[in-house]
Short mmCIF file of C-alpha atoms in Angstrom, two decimals:
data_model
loop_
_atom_site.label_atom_id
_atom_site.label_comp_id
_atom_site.label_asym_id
_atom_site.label_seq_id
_atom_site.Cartn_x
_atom_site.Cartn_y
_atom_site.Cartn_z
CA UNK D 14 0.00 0.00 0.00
CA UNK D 15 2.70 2.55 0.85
CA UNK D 16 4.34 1.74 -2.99
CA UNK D 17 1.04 2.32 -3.71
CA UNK D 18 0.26 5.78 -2.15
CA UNK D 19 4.30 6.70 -3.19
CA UNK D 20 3.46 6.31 -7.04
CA UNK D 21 0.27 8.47 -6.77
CA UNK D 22 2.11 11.05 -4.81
CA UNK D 23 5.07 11.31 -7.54
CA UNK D 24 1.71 11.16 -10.28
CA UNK D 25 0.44 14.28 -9.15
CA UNK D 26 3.41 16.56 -9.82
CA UNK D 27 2.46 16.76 -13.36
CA UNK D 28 -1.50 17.00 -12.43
CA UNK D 29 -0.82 20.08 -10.50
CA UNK D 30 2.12 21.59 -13.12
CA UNK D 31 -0.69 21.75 -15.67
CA UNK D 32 -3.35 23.27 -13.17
CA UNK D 33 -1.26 26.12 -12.55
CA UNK D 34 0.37 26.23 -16.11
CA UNK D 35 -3.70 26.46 -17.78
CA UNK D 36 -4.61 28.71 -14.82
CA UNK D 37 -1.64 30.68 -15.48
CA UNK D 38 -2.05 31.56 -19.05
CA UNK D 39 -5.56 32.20 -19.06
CA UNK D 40 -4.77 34.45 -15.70
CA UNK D 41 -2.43 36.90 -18.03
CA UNK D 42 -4.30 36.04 -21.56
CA UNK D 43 -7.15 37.88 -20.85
CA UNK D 44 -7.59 41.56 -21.00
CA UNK D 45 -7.31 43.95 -18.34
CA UNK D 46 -4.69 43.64 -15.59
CA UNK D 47 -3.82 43.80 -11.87
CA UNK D 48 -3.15 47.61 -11.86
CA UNK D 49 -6.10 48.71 -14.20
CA UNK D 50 -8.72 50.19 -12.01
CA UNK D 51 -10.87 54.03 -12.43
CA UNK D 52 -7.75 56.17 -11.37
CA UNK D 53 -5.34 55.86 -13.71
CA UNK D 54 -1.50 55.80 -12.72
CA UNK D 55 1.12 57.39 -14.44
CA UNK D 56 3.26 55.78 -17.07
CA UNK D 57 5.84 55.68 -14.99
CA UNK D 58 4.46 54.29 -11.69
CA UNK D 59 3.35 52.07 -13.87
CA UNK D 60 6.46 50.74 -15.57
CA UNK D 61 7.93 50.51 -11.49
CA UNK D 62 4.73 48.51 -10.59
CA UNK D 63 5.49 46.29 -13.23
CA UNK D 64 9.16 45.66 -12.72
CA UNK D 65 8.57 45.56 -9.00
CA UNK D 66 6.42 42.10 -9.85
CA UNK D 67 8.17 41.32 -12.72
CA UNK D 68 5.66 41.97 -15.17
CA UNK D 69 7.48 43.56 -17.46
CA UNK D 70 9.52 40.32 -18.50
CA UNK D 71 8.27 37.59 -21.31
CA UNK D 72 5.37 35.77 -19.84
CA UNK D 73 7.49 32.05 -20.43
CA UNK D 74 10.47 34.48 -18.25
CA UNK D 75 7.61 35.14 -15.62
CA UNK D 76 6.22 31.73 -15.72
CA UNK D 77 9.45 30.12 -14.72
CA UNK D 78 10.27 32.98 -11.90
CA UNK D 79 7.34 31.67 -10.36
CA UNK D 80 7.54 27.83 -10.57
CA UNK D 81 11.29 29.11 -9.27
CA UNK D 82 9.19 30.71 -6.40
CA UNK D 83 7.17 28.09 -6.01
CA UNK D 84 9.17 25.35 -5.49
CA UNK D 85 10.97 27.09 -2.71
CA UNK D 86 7.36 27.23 -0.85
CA UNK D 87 6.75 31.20 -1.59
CA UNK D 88 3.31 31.94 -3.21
CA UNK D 89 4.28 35.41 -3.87
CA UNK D 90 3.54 38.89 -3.18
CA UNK D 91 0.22 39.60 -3.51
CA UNK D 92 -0.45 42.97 -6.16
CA UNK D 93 -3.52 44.22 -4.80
CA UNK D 94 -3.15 43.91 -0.90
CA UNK D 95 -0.17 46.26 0.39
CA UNK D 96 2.72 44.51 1.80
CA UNK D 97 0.95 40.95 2.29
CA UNK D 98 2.17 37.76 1.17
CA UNK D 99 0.19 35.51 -0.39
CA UNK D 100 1.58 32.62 1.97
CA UNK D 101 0.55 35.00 4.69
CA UNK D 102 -3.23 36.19 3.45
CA UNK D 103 -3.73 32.04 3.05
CA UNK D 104 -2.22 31.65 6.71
CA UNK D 105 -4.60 33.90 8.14
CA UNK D 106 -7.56 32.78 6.27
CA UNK D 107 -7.14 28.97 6.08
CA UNK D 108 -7.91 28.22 9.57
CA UNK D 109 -11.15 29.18 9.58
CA UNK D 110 -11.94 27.55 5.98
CA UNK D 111 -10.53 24.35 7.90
CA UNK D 112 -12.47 24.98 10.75
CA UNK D 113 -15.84 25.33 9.40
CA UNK D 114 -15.47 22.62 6.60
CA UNK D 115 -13.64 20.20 9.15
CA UNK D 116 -16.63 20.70 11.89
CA UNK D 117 -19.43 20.71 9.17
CA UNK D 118 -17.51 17.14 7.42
CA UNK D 119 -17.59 15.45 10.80
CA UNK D 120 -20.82 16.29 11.76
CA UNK D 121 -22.17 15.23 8.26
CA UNK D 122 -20.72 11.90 8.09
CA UNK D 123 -21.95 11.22 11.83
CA UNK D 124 -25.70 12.03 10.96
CA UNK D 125 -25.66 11.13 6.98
CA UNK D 126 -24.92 7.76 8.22
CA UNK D 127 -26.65 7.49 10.89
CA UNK D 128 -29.88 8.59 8.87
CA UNK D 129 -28.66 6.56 6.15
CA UNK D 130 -29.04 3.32 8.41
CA UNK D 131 -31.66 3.75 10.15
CA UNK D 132 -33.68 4.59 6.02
CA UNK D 133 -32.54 1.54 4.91
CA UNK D 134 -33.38 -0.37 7.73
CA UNK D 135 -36.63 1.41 8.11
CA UNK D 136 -37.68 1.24 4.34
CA UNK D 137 -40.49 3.36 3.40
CA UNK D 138 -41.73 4.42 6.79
CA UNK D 139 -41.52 7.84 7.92
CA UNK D 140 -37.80 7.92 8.34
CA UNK D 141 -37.14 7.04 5.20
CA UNK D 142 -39.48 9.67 3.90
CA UNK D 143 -37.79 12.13 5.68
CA UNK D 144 -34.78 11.19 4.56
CA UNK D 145 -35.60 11.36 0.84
CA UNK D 146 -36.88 14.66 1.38
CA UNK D 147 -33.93 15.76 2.88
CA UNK D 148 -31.74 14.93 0.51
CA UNK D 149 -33.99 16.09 -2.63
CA UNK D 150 -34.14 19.33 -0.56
CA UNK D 151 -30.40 19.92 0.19
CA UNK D 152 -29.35 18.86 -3.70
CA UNK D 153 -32.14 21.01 -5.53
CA UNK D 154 -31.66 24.31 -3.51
CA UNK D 155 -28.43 25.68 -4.00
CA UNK D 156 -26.41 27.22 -0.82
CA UNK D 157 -27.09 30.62 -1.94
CA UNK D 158 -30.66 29.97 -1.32
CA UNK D 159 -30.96 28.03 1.97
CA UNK D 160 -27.96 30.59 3.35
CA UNK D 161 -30.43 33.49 3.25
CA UNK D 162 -32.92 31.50 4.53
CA UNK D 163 -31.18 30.82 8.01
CA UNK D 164 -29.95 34.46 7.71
CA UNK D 165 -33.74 35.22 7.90
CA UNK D 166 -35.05 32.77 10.62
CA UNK D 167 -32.19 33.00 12.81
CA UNK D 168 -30.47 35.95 13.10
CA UNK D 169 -33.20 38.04 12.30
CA UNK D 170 -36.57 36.47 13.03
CA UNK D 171 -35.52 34.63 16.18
CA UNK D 172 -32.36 36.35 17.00
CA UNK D 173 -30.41 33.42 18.33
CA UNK D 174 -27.30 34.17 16.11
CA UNK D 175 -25.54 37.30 14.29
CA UNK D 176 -26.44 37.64 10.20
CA UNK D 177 -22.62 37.38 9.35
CA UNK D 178 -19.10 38.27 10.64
CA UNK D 179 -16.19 37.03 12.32
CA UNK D 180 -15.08 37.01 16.03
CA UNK D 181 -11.94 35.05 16.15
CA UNK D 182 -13.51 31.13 16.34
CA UNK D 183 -16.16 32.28 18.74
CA UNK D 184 -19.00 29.83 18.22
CA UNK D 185 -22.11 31.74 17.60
CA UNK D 186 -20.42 32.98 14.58
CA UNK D 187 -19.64 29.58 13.51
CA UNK D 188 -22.77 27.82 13.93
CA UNK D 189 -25.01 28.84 10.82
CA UNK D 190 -22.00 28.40 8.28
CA UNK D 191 -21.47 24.74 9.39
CA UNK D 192 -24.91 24.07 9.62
CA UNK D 193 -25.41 25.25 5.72
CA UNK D 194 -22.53 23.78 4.76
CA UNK D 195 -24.02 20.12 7.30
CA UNK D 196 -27.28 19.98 5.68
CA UNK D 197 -26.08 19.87 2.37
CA UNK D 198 -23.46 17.27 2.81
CA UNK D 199 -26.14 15.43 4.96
CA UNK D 200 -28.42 15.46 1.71
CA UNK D 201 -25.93 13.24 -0.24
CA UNK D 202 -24.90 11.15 2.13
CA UNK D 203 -27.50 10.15 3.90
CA UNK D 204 -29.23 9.81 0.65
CA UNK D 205 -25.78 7.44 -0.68
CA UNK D 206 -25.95 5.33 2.65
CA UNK D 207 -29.60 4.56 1.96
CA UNK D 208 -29.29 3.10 -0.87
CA UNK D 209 -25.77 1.21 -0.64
CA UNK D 210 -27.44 -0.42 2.70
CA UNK D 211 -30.44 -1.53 0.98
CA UNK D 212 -28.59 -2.89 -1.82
CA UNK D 213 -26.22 -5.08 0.45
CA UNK D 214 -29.06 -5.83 2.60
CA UNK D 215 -30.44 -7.87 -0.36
CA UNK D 216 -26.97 -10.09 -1.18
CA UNK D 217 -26.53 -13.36 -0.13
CA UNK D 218 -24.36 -13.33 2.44
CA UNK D 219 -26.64 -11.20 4.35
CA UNK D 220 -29.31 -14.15 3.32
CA UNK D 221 -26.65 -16.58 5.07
CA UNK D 222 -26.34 -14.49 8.33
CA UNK D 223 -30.34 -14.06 8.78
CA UNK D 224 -30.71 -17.82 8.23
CA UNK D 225 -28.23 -18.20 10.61
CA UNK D 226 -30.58 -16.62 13.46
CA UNK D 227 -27.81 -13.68 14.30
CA UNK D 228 -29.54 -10.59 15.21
CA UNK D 229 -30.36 -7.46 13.13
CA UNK D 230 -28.03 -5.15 14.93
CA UNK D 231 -25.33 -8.05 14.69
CA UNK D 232 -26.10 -8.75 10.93
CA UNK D 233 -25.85 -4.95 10.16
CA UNK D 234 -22.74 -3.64 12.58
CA UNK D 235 -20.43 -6.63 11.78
CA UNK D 236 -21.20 -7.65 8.30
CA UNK D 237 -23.52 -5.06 6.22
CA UNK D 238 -21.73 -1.41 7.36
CA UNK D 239 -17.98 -1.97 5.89
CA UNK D 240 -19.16 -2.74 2.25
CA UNK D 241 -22.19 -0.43 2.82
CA UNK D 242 -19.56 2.25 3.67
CA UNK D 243 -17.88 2.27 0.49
CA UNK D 244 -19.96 4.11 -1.72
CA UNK D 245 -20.59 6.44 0.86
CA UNK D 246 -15.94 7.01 1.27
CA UNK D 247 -16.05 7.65 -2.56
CA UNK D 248 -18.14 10.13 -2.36
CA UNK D 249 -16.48 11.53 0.58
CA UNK D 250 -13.43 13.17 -1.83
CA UNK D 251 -15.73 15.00 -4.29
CA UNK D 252 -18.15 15.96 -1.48
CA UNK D 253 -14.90 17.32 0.34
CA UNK D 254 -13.62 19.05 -2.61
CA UNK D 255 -17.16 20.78 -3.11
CA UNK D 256 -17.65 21.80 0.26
CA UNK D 257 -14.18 24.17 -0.54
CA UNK D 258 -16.65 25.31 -3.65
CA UNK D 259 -19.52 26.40 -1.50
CA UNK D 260 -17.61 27.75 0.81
CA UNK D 261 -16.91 30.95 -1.72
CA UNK D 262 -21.14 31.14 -1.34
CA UNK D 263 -21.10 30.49 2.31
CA UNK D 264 -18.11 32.69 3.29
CA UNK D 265 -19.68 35.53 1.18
CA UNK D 266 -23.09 34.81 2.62
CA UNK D 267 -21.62 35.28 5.92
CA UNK D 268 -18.92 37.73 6.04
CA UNK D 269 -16.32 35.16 6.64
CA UNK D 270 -12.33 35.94 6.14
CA UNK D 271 -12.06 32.41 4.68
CA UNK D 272 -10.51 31.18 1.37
CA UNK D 273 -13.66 31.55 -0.02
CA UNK D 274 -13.79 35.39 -0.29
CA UNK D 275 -9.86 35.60 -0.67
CA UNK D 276 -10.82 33.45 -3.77
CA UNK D 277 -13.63 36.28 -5.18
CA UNK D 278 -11.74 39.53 -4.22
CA UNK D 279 -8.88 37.81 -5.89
CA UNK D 280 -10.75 37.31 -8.99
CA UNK D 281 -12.62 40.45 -9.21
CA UNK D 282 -9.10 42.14 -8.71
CA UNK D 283 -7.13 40.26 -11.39
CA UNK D 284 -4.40 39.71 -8.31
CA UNK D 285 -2.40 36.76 -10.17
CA UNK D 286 -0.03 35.28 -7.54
CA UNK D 287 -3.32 35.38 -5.01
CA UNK D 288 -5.61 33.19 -7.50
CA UNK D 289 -2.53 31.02 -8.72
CA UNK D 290 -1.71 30.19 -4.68
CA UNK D 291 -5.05 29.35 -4.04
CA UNK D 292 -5.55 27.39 -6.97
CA UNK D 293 -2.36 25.45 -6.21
CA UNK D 294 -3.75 24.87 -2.26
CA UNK D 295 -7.32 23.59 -3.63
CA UNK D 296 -5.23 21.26 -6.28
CA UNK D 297 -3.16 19.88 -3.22
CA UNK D 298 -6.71 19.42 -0.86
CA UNK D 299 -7.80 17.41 -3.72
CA UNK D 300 -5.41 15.37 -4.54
CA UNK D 301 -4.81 14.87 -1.01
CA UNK D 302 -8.62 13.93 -0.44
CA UNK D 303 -8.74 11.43 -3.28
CA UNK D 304 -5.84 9.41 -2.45
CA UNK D 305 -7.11 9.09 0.78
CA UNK D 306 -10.32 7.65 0.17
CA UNK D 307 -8.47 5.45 -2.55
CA UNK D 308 -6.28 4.20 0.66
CA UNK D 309 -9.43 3.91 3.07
CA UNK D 310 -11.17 1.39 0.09
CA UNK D 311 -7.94 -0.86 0.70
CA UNK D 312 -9.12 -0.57 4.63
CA UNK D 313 -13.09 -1.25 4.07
CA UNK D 314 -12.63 -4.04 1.65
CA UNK D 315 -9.85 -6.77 1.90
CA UNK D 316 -10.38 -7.79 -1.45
CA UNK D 317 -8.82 -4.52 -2.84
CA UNK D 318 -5.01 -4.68 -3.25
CA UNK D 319 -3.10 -1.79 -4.86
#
């Protein structure tokens, strides 16, 4: 397994060279650039701006300065926000990305599978309804929709929590990002669960251990949950990766210094070494995520070997 996970590392150098080489170009292909805004600068300041970030070289010239950059573990300087690093704008607003996507993941798998059994087991009573509904709820409204929404009940109807902002990890600012970001992770894999469950439910080895006269709770904690589980870890990666996605929704929704917003006001102000760092730091989560559920298969199912 470790030659395994060794080969996969070394596979995705070249993965994330081409991310950052097609983010790159289309980055400085497209018109406009970082110091274009409504007051214009003089040619001169200008030309300094540019040779101060070395944007006055050949693109190929700039390209390599930063893979040079890069491999030494610096991001850059960031063009739009004064004397800030990129590797220090993602140090400040990493940890509470992490934090809210971490807590929100946990919580999710906890009650998506919990729900998940208990729907399968339960087919087509109430629970199971519910559980349908939930997940046909959290995967046709979008988070931009349901965010609002708990805007609206909560901190304004009901008043339990604030409408947005940040107070250094204190919790009631916390709470209504991870449970956006909870029910719609809940909605898939609860909904995943259900159905893997029912499926194995129905094989024959389940048949066996029922004729056998072992208990439900045996039949389904010892034999049904590990190859019920592994639809449920392949979605885990993608559902991961997504969750970094919404979070540019949910950490504009709700005021939140995450990399969500870095990831918008770096757009919207054409700051290249900002997107390119945080494009290289999603690339990594992924690739990161994905061999990781590719080693917990290995762990679920004996029968895998890499």
């Amino acid at each position: 397994m470790w030659s395994y996970a060794l080969r996969r590392i070394l596979s995705t150098i070249p993965t994330i060279l081409v991310v950052i080489t097609v983010c790159y170009l289309m980055l400085h292909l497209t018109p406009g650039g970082p110091f274009d805004s409504e007051r214009k600068v003089s040619a001169a300041v200008l030309a300094n701006l540019q040779a101060k970030y070395h944007l006055d070289m050949p693109l190929w010239k700039q390209y390599l300065y930063y893979l040079n950059n890069l491999l030494h573990g610096d991001l850059g300087a960031s063009f739009r926000y004064a004397d800030w690093s990129v590797n220090d704008l993602v140090a400040r607003a990493l940890p509470v990305s992490l934090s809210i996507g971490g807590i929100s993941m946990i919580i999710s798998i906890v009650i998506g599978v919990a729900l998940g059994i208990v729907a399968a087991l339960k087919q087509n009573s109430l629970v199971d309804y519910f559980v349908m509904l939930l997940g046909n709820v959290g995967s046709a409204f979008p988070s931009f929709v349901i965010g609002p929404v708990l805007i609206l009940v909560f901190a304004i109807w009901v008043k339990w929590f604030p409408a947005g902002g940040w107070d250094e990890f204190s919790p009631k600012y916390m709470i209504l990002p991870i449970v956006l970001l909870t029910f719609i992770n809940v909605s898939t894999i609860g909904r995943v669960m259900r159905g893997s469950l029912i499926e194995v439910m129905n094989t024959n080895f389940i048949r066996t251990a029922r004729a056998k006269g072992l208990p439900l709770r045996t039949i389904v904690m010892r034999h049904a949950i590990r190859p019920a589980l592994l639809p449920v870890v392949s979605v885990l990666g993608p559902l991961a990766i997504s969750s970094i996605t919404a979070a540019i929704v949910t950490e504009t929704v709700f005021s939140l210094p995450g990399i969500g917003k870095l990831i918008v006001n770096g757009a919207g102000n054409r700051d290249y070494t900002l997107v390119l760092g945080l494009v290289v730091l999603v690339t990594v989560l992924a690739v990161v995520l994905n061999l990781l559920v590719d080693l917990a298969y290995a762990i679920l199912d004996p029968k895998i070997r890499y």
